[in-house]
PDB file of C-alpha atoms in Angstrom:
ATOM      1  CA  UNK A   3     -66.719 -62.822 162.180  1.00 53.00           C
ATOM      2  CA  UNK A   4     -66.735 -66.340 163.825  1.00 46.00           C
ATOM      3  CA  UNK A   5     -67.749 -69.552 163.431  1.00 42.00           C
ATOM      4  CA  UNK A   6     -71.789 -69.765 164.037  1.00 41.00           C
ATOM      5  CA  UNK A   7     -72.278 -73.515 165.373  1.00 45.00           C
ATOM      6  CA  UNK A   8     -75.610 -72.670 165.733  1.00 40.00           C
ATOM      7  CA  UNK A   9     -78.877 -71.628 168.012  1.00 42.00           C
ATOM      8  CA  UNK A  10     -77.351 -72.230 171.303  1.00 45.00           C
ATOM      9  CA  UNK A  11     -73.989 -70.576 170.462  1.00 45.00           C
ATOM     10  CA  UNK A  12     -75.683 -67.866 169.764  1.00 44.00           C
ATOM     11  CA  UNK A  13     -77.974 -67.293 172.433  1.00 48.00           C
ATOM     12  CA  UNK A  14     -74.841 -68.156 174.418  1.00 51.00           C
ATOM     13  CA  UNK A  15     -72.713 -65.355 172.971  1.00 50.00           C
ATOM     14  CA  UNK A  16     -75.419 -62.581 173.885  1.00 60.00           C
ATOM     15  CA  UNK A  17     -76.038 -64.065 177.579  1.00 64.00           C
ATOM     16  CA  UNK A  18     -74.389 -60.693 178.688  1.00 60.00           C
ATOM     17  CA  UNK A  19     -76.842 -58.981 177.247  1.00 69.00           C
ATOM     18  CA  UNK A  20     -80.016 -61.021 177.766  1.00 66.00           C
ATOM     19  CA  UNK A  21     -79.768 -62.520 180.855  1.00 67.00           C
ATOM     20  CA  UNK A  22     -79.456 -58.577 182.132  1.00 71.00           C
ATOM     21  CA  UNK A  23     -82.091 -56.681 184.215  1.00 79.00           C
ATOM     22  CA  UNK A  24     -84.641 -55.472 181.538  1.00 87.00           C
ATOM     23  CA  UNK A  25     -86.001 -53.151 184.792  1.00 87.00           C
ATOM     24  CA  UNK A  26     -85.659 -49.438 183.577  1.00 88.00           C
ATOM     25  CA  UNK A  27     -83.837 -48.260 186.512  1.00 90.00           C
ATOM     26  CA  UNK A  28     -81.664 -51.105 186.648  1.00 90.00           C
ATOM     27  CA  UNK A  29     -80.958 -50.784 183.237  1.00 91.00           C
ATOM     28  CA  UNK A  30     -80.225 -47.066 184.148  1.00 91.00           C
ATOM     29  CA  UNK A  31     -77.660 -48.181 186.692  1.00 91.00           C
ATOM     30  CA  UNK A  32     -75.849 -50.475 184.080  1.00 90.00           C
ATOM     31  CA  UNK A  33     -72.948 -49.517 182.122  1.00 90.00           C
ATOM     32  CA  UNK A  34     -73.771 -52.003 179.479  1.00 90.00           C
ATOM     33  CA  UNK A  35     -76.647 -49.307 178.148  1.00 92.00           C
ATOM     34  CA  UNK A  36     -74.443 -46.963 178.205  1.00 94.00           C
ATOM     35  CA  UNK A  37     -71.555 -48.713 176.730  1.00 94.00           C
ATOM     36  CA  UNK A  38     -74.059 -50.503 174.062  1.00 94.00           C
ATOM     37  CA  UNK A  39     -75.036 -46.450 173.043  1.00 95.00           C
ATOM     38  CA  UNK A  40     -72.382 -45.153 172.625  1.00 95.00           C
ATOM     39  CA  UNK A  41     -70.886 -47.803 170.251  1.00 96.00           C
ATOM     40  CA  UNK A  42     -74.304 -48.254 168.439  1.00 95.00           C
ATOM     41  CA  UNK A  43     -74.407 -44.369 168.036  1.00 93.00           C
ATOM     42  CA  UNK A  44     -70.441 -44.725 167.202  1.00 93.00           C
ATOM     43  CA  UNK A  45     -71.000 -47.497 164.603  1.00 92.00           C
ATOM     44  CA  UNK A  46     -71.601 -45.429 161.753  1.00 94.00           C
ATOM     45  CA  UNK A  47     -68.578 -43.531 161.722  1.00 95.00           C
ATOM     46  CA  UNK A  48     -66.661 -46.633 162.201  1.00 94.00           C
ATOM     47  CA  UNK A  49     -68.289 -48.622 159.446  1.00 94.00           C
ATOM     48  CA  UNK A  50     -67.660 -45.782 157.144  1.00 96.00           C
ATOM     49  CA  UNK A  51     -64.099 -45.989 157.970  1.00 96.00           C
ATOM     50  CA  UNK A  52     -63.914 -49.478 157.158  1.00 96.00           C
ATOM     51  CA  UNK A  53     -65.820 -49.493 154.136  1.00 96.00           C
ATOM     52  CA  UNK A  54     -63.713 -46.268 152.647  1.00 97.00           C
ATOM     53  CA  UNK A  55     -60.441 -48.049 153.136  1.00 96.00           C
ATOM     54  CA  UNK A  56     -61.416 -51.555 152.245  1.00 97.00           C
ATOM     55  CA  UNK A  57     -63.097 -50.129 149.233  1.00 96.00           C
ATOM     56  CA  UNK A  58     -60.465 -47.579 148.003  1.00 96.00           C
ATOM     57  CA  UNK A  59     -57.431 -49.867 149.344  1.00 96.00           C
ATOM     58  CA  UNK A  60     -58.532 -53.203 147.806  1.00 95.00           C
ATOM     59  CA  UNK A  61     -59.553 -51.349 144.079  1.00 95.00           C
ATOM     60  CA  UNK A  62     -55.700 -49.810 143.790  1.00 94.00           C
ATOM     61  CA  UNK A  63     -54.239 -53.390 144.798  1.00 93.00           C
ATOM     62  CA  UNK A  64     -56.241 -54.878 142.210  1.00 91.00           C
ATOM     63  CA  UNK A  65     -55.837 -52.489 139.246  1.00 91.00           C
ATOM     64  CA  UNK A  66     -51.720 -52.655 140.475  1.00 90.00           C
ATOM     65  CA  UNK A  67     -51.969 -55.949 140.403  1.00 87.00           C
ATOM     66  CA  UNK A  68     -50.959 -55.584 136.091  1.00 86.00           C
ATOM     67  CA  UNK A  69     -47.460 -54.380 137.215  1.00 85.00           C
ATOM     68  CA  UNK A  70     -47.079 -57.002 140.106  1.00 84.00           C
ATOM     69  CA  UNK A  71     -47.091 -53.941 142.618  1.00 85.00           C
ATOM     70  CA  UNK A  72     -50.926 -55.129 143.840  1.00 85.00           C
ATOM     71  CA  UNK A  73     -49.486 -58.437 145.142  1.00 90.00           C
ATOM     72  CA  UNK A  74     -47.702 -57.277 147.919  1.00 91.00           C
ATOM     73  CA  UNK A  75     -51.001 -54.512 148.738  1.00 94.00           C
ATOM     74  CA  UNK A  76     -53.661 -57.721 148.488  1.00 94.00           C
ATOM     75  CA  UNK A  77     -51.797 -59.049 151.065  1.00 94.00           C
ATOM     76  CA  UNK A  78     -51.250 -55.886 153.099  1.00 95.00           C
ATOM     77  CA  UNK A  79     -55.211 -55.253 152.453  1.00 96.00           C
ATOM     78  CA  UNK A  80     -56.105 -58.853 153.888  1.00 95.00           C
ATOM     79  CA  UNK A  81     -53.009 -58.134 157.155  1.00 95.00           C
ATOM     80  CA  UNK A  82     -55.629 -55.005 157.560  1.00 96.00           C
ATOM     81  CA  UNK A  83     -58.831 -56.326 157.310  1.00 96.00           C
ATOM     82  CA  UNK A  84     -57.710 -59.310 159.900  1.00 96.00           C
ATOM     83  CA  UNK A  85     -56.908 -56.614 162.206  1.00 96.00           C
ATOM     84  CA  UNK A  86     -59.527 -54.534 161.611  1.00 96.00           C
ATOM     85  CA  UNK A  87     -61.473 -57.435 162.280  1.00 96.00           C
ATOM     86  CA  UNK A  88     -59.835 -58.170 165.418  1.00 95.00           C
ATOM     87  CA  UNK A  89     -60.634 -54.691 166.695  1.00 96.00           C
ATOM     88  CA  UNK A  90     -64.189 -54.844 165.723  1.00 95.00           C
ATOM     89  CA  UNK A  91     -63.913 -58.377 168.319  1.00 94.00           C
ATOM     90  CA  UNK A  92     -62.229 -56.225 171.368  1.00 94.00           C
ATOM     91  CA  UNK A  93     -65.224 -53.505 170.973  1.00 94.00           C
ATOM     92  CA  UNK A  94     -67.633 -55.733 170.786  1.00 93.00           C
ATOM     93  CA  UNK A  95     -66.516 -56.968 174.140  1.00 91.00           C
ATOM     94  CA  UNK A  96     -66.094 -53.629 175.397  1.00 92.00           C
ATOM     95  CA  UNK A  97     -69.393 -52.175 174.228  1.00 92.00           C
ATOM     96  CA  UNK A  98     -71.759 -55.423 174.822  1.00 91.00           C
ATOM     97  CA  UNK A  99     -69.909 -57.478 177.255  1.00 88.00           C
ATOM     98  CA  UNK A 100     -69.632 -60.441 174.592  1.00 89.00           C
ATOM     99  CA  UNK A 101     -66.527 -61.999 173.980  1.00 90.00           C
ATOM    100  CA  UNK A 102     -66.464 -63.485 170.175  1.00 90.00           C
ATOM    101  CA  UNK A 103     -63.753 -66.195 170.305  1.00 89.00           C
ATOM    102  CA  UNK A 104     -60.872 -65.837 167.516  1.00 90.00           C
ATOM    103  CA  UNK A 105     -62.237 -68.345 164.717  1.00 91.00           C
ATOM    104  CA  UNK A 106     -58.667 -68.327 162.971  1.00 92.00           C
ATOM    105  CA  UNK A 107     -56.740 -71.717 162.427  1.00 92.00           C
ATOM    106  CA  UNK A 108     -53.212 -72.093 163.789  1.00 90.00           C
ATOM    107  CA  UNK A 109     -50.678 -70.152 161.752  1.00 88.00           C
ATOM    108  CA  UNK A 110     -47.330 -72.208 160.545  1.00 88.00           C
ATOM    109  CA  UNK A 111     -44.539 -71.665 162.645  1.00 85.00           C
ATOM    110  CA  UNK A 112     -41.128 -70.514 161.070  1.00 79.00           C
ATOM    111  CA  UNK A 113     -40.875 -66.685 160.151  1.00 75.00           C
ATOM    112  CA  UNK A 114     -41.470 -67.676 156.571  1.00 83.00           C
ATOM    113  CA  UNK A 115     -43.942 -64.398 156.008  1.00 85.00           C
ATOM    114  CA  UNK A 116     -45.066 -66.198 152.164  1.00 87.00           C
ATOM    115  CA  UNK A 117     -46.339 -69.067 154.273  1.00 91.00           C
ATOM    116  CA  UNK A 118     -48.595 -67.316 156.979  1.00 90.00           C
ATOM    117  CA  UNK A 119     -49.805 -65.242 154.101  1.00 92.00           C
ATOM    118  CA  UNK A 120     -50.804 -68.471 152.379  1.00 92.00           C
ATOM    119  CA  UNK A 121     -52.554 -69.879 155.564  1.00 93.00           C
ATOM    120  CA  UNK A 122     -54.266 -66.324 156.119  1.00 92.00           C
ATOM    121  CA  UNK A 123     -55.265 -66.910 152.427  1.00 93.00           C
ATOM    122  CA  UNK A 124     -56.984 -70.267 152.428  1.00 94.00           C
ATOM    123  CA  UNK A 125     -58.438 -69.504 155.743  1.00 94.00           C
ATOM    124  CA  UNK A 126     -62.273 -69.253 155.648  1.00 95.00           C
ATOM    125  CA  UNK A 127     -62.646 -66.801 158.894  1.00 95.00           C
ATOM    126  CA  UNK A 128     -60.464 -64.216 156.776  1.00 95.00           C
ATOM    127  CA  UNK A 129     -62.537 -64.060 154.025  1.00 95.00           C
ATOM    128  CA  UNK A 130     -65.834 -63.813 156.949  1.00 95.00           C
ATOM    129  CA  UNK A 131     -63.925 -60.768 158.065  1.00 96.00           C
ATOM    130  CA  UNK A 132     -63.849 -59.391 155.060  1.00 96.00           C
ATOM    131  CA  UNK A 133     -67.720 -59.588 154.248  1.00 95.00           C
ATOM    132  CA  UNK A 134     -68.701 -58.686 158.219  1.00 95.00           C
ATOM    133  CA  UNK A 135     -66.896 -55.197 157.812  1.00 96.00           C
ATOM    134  CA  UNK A 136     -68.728 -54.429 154.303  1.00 95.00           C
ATOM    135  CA  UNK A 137     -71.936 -55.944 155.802  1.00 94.00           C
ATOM    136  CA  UNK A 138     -70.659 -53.222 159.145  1.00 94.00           C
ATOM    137  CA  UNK A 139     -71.615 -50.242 156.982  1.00 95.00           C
ATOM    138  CA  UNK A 140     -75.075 -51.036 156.091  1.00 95.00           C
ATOM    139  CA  UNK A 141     -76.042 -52.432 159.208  1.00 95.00           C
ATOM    140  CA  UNK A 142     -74.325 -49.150 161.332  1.00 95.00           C
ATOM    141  CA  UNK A 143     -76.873 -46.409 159.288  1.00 96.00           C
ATOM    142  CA  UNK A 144     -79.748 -48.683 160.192  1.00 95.00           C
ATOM    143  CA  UNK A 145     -78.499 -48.958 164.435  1.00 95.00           C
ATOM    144  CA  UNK A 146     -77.589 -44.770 164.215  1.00 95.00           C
ATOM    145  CA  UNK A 147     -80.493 -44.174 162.165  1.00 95.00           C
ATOM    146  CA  UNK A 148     -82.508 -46.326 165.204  1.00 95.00           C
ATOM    147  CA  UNK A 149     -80.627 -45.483 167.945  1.00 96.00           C
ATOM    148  CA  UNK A 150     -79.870 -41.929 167.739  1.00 94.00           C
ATOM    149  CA  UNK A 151     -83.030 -40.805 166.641  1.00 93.00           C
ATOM    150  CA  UNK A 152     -84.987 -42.154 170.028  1.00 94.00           C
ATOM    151  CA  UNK A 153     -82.486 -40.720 172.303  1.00 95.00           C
ATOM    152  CA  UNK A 154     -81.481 -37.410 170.507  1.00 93.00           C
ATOM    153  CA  UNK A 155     -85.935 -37.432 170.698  1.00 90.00           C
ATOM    154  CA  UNK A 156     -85.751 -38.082 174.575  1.00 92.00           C
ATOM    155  CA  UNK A 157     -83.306 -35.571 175.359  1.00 91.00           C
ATOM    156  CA  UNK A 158     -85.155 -33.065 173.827  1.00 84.00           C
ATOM    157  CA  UNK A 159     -88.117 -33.515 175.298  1.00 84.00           C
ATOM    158  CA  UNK A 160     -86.487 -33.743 178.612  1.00 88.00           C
ATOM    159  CA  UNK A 161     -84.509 -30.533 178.174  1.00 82.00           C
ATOM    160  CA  UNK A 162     -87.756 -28.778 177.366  1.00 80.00           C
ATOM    161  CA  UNK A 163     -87.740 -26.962 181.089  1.00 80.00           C
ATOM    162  CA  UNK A 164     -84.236 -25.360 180.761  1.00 83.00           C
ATOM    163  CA  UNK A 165     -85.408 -24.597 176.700  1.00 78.00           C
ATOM    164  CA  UNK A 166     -88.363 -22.804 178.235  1.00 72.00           C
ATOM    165  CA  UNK A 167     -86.227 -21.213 180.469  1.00 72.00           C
ATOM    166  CA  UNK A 168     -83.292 -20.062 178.225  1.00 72.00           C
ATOM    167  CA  UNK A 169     -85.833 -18.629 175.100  1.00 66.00           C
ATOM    168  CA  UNK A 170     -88.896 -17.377 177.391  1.00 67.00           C
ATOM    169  CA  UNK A 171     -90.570 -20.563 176.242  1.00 64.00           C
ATOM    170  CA  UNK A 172     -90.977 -23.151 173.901  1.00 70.00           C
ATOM    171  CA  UNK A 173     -93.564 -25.022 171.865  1.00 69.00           C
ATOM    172  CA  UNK A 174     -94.121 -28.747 172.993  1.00 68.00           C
ATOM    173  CA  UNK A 175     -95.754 -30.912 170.352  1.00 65.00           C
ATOM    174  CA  UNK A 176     -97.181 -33.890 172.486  1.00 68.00           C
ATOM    175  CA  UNK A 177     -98.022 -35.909 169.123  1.00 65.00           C
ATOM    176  CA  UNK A 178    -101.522 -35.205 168.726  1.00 64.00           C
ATOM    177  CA  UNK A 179    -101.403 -32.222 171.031  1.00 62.00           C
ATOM    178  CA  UNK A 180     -99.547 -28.457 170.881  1.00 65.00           C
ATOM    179  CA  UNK A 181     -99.087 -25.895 173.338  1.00 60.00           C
ATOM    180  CA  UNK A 182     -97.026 -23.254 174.001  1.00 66.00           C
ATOM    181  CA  UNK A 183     -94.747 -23.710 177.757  1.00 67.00           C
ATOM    182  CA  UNK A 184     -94.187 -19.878 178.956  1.00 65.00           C
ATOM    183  CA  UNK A 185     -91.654 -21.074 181.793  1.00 68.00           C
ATOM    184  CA  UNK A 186     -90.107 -24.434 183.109  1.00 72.00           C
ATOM    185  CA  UNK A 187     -93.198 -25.355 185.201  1.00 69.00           C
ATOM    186  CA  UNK A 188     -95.600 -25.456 182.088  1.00 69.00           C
ATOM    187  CA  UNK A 189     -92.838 -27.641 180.000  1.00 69.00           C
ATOM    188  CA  UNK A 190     -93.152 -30.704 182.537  1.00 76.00           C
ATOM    189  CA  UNK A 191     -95.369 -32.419 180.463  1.00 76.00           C
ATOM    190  CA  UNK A 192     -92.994 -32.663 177.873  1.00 78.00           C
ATOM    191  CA  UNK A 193     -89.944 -33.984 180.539  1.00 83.00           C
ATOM    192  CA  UNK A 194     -92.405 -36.675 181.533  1.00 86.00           C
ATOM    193  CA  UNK A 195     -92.668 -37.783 178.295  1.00 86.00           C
ATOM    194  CA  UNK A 196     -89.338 -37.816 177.514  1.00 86.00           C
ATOM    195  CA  UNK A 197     -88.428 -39.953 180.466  1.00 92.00           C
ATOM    196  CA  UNK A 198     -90.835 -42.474 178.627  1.00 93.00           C
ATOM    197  CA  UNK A 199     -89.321 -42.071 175.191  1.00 93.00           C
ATOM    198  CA  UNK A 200     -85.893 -42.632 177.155  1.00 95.00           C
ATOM    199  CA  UNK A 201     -87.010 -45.872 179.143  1.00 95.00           C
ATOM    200  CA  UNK A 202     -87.931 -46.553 175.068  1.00 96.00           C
ATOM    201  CA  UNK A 203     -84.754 -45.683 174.191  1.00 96.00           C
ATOM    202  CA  UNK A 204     -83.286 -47.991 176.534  1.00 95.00           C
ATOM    203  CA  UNK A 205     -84.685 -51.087 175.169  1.00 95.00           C
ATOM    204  CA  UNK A 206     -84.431 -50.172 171.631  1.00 96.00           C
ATOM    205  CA  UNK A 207     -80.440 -49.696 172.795  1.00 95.00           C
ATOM    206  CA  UNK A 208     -80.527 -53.458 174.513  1.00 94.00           C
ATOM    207  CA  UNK A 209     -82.217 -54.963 171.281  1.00 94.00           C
ATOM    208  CA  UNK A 210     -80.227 -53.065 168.481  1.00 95.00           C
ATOM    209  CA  UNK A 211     -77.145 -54.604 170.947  1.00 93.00           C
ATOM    210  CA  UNK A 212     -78.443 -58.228 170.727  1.00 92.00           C
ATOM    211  CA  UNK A 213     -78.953 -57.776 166.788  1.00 92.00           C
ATOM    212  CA  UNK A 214     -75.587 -56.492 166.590  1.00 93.00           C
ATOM    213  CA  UNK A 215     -73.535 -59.015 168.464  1.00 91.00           C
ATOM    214  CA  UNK A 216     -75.487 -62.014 166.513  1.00 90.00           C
ATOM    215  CA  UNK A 217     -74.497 -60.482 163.110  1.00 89.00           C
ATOM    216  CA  UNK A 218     -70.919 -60.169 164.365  1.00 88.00           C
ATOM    217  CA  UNK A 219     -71.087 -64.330 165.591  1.00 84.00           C
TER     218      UNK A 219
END
């Protein structure tokens, strides 16, 4: 979504991220993990959204474009996308912490709208914005596929005690072992290994975060 001017701008951009505590329970303590989860989990839904309007709003403009009416919807479509674009920016800062400067050159002044459009137009970062919200879809089912999966995992293990309690006991399947837990006290086991899978969860969060925000640079 902006202009990559290479390594250092990069690491630069996720410095928020990376130069943060990587100590479980100060990464506990952070809102950034939380903030980072909830997006990541988020994401899909959001890319979806993007990539069913882009793709349904841009294929009418373009077959309407035969009786002149698609002219005036490209150029709605590319208004949209900018903005869409611009609101991926602002949650990016909110979720990671990283602010992504606006790569757009100055628009003409005068309230000639035929102009701007034209500047918008020939404007390389509005054709990047385009491309990063397709590329968001893809990229969101592999970060909720990821990220979803190893807490949804954690907070089932670590629920196990109030399962046991609620159904008269549960079945824990520690990988290569299986019991059955009659009451809370025999499901600990399974809570202690789902505050490991959630101190895993943590730092899969912080990395799918860093490989987010350098896609989005």
């Amino acid at each position: 979504m902006g202009e990559l001017s290479g390594t250092a701008t990069t690491v630069a951009g996720t410095r928020a991220i990376i130069d943060g505590s990587w100590h479980p329970l100060a990464m506990v303590r952070s809102s950034l993990t939380w903030r980072a989860a909830v997006y990541l989990c988020a994401s899909l839904f959001i890319g979806l959204a993007w990539f069913i309007s882009l793709t349904v709003g841009l294929a009418l403009s373009i077959g309407l474009t035969i009786i002149w009416v698609g002219i005036p919807m490209l150029a709605l479509m590319m208004v949209y996308w900018r903005f869409a674009a611009v609101l991926e920016r602002t949650m990016t800062l909110a979720a990671f912490g990283v602010r992504i400067p606006s790569p757009y050159r100055p628009l003409p002044e005068g309230l000639n709208p035929f102009t701007k459009l034209k500047a918008m137009a020939v404007d390389r970062a509005t054709w990047k914005d385009l491309a990063f919200l397709y590329l968001h879809f893809p990229i969101s089912i592999a970060e909720f596929a990821l990220v979803a999966t190893v807490w949804m995992t954690a907070g089932t293990f670590l629920a196990l005690p109030l399962i046991a309690m609620a159904d008269g006991g549960v079945e824990i399947n520690l990988f290569v072992v299986s019991f059955w837990a009659e009451n809370a006290l025999g499901a600990l086991p399974g809570t202690l290994v789902g505050v490991l899978l959630a101190v895993l969860a943590m730092y899969v969060t912080r990395l799918a975060a860093i490989g987010h925000v350098i896609v989005a640079r």
